[in-house]
Amino acid sequence: MLRVPSAMLRVPSAMLRAAFPLIRASSPELLERLSGGGGLELRPRFISGPEEDALLRDIEPGLRRRHYQRDHWDQAIHGYREIEKSHWSEQSESVLQRLRDVAFPPGVPQLSMVHVLDLEKTGFIKAHVDSVKFCGDTIAGLCLLSGCVMRLLSEDSDVDQVDLLLQRHTAYILRGEARYRFSHQILPDEQSLFGGEKVPRERRISIICRNLPNEPGSGPD
Ligand code: OGA
Ligand code: MN
């Protein structure tokens, strides 16, 4: 029988880093935990250029009717406009269904309204945890038009931190610990670095599907 020294049973951190080039965690243990059962999932190149175009055709008319919100310094999001949308073209619908299929188990009640958030080049999202009153255990987003860095900060520890490189066309999923025990934020252009490399921010649109909270009485009335 092959005997393996016990130290080799642990994944060396360089290997772990190489396996997850789009995730930078403050420790190998944290990376292993979140990318294992901890609820963090990135799918680069989840949509194609033509699929992005189809989504943009559906959402641009609604977005254009709104102004970017810039002046509310107490708010979590700066330099943004947003819509909620339930009707999509057939091509967009099939992209959204693909996202839902990978994010949610069959039969999980989802919000029928899809959230579309348009951040201007100078826009950013401060650290927050999505309200448990309105959002269930899974957040699934698509990234359009620009890359960015999403930062997760532990609610329980001062040192546990994870940066995600969200490239254009990526899908990301936050569940469980990553959704509830970490805040998430989108860094402003001047702080937009991943492993020391600049990730230039342009206008960025995210399309986000969520499920309904499942605790009785916690949903919107
Ligand atoms: C949000 C949010 C992330 C994104 O709207 O609550 O965190 O990818 N958005 O835009
Ligand atoms: Mn959020």
GROMACS .gro file of C-alpha atoms in nm, residues 26-149:
model
  124
   26SER     CA    1  -0.617   3.610   0.332
   27SER     CA    2  -0.527   3.248   0.413
   28PRO     CA    3  -0.519   2.912   0.228
   29GLU     CA    4  -0.757   2.770   0.489
   30LEU     CA    5  -1.013   3.039   0.411
   31LEU     CA    6  -0.980   2.983   0.037
   32GLU     CA    7  -1.025   2.609   0.084
   33ARG     CA    8  -1.325   2.660   0.310
   34LEU     CA    9  -1.513   2.908   0.092
   35SER     CA   10  -1.438   2.750  -0.243
   36GLY     CA   11  -1.519   2.406  -0.095
   37GLY     CA   12  -1.847   2.394   0.094
   38GLY     CA   13  -1.844   2.761   0.195
   39GLY     CA   14  -2.064   2.880  -0.085
   40LEU     CA   15  -1.837   3.076  -0.317
   41GLU     CA   16  -1.847   2.994  -0.688
   42LEU     CA   17  -1.708   3.179  -0.990
   43ARG     CA   18  -1.780   3.083  -1.349
   44PRO     CA   19  -1.570   3.289  -1.589
   45ARG     CA   20  -1.693   3.316  -1.951
   46PHE     CA   21  -2.043   3.214  -1.844
   47ILE     CA   22  -2.197   3.427  -2.119
   48SER     CA   23  -2.079   3.502  -2.473
   49GLY     CA   24  -2.047   3.843  -2.639
   50PRO     CA   25  -2.373   3.797  -2.837
   51GLU     CA   26  -2.553   3.692  -2.517
   52GLU     CA   27  -2.424   4.005  -2.343
   53ASP     CA   28  -2.553   4.210  -2.639
   54ALA     CA   29  -2.898   4.048  -2.610
   55LEU     CA   30  -2.916   4.123  -2.236
   56LEU     CA   31  -2.806   4.484  -2.296
   57ARG     CA   32  -3.072   4.531  -2.565
   58ASP     CA   33  -3.335   4.425  -2.311
   59ILE     CA   34  -3.217   4.646  -2.025
   60GLU     CA   35  -3.080   4.963  -2.185
   61PRO     CA   36  -3.422   5.123  -2.261
   62GLY     CA   37  -3.533   5.087  -1.896
   63LEU     CA   38  -3.199   5.209  -1.759
   64ARG     CA   39  -3.187   5.510  -1.989
   65ARG     CA   40  -3.503   5.646  -1.831
   66ARG     CA   41  -3.323   5.675  -1.495
   67HIS     CA   42  -3.052   5.904  -1.365
   68TYR     CA   43  -2.742   5.785  -1.187
   69GLN     CA   44  -2.777   5.837  -0.809
   70ARG     CA   45  -2.469   6.014  -0.677
   71ASP     CA   46  -2.546   6.233  -0.381
   72HIS     CA   47  -2.658   6.005  -0.102
   73TRP     CA   48  -2.341   5.949   0.096
   74ASP     CA   49  -2.515   5.737   0.358
   75GLN     CA   50  -2.621   5.482   0.096
   76ALA     CA   51  -2.450   5.152   0.025
   77ILE     CA   52  -2.422   5.215  -0.350
   78HIS     CA   53  -2.281   5.521  -0.526
   79GLY     CA   54  -2.303   5.622  -0.889
   80TYR     CA   55  -2.573   5.376  -0.986
   81ARG     CA   56  -2.910   5.330  -1.143
   82GLU     CA   57  -3.117   5.015  -1.124
   83ILE     CA   58  -3.427   4.845  -1.252
   84GLU     CA   59  -3.612   4.526  -1.171
   85LYS     CA   60  -3.725   4.328  -1.469
   86SER     CA   61  -3.950   4.028  -1.521
   87HIS     CA   62  -3.996   4.020  -1.901
   88TRP     CA   63  -3.705   3.926  -2.124
   89SER     CA   64  -3.644   3.832  -2.484
   90GLU     CA   65  -3.622   3.462  -2.558
   91GLN     CA   66  -3.242   3.474  -2.589
   92SER     CA   67  -3.199   3.660  -2.259
   93GLU     CA   68  -3.447   3.431  -2.088
   94SER     CA   69  -3.240   3.128  -2.184
   95VAL     CA   70  -2.924   3.289  -2.041
   96LEU     CA   71  -3.103   3.371  -1.716
   97GLN     CA   72  -3.242   3.019  -1.699
   98ARG     CA   73  -2.889   2.881  -1.736
   99LEU     CA   74  -2.779   3.096  -1.443
  100ARG     CA   75  -3.076   2.986  -1.234
  101ASP     CA   76  -3.011   2.621  -1.320
  102VAL     CA   77  -2.655   2.633  -1.186
  103ALA     CA   78  -2.739   2.851  -0.885
  104PHE     CA   79  -3.062   2.709  -0.745
  105PRO     CA   80  -3.173   2.351  -0.688
  106PRO     CA   81  -3.497   2.260  -0.870
  107GLY     CA   82  -3.811   2.387  -0.702
  108VAL     CA   83  -3.647   2.659  -0.492
  109PRO     CA   84  -3.881   2.962  -0.490
  110GLN     CA   85  -3.703   3.252  -0.660
  111LEU     CA   86  -3.772   3.621  -0.694
  112SER     CA   87  -3.942   3.660  -1.030
  113MET     CA   88  -3.800   4.011  -1.067
  114VAL     CA   89  -3.441   4.012  -1.182
  115HIS     CA   90  -3.231   4.296  -1.037
  116VAL     CA   91  -3.026   4.499  -1.285
  117LEU     CA   92  -2.766   4.732  -1.135
  118ASP     CA   93  -2.577   4.978  -1.355
  119LEU     CA   94  -2.264   5.127  -1.192
  120GLU     CA   95  -2.104   5.417  -1.373
  121LYS     CA   96  -1.724   5.420  -1.410
  122THR     CA   97  -1.683   5.600  -1.078
  123GLY     CA   98  -1.960   5.401  -0.907
  124PHE     CA   99  -1.901   5.150  -0.629
  125ILE     CA  100  -2.081   4.940  -0.369
  126LYS     CA  101  -1.988   4.962  -0.001
  127ALA     CA  102  -1.965   4.655   0.221
  128HIS     CA  103  -2.306   4.513   0.302
  129VAL     CA  104  -2.493   4.186   0.354
  130ASP     CA  105  -2.810   4.152   0.146
  131SER     CA  106  -3.118   4.184   0.365
  132VAL     CA  107  -3.234   3.848   0.498
  133LYS     CA  108  -3.588   3.985   0.486
  134PHE     CA  109  -3.592   4.002   0.108
  135CYS     CA  110  -3.327   3.761  -0.012
  136GLY     CA  111  -3.281   3.390   0.056
  137ASP     CA  112  -2.960   3.192   0.090
  138THR     CA  113  -2.831   3.237  -0.268
  139ILE     CA  114  -2.724   3.538  -0.475
  140ALA     CA  115  -2.631   3.473  -0.839
  141GLY     CA  116  -2.489   3.754  -1.052
  142LEU     CA  117  -2.373   3.810  -1.410
  143CYS     CA  118  -2.106   4.071  -1.489
  144LEU     CA  119  -2.146   4.281  -1.803
  145LEU     CA  120  -1.932   4.549  -1.970
  146SER     CA  121  -1.639   4.573  -1.725
  147GLY     CA  122  -1.430   4.370  -1.488
  148CYS     CA  123  -1.417   4.466  -1.122
  149VAL     CA  124  -1.302   4.343  -0.784
   0.00000   0.00000   0.00000
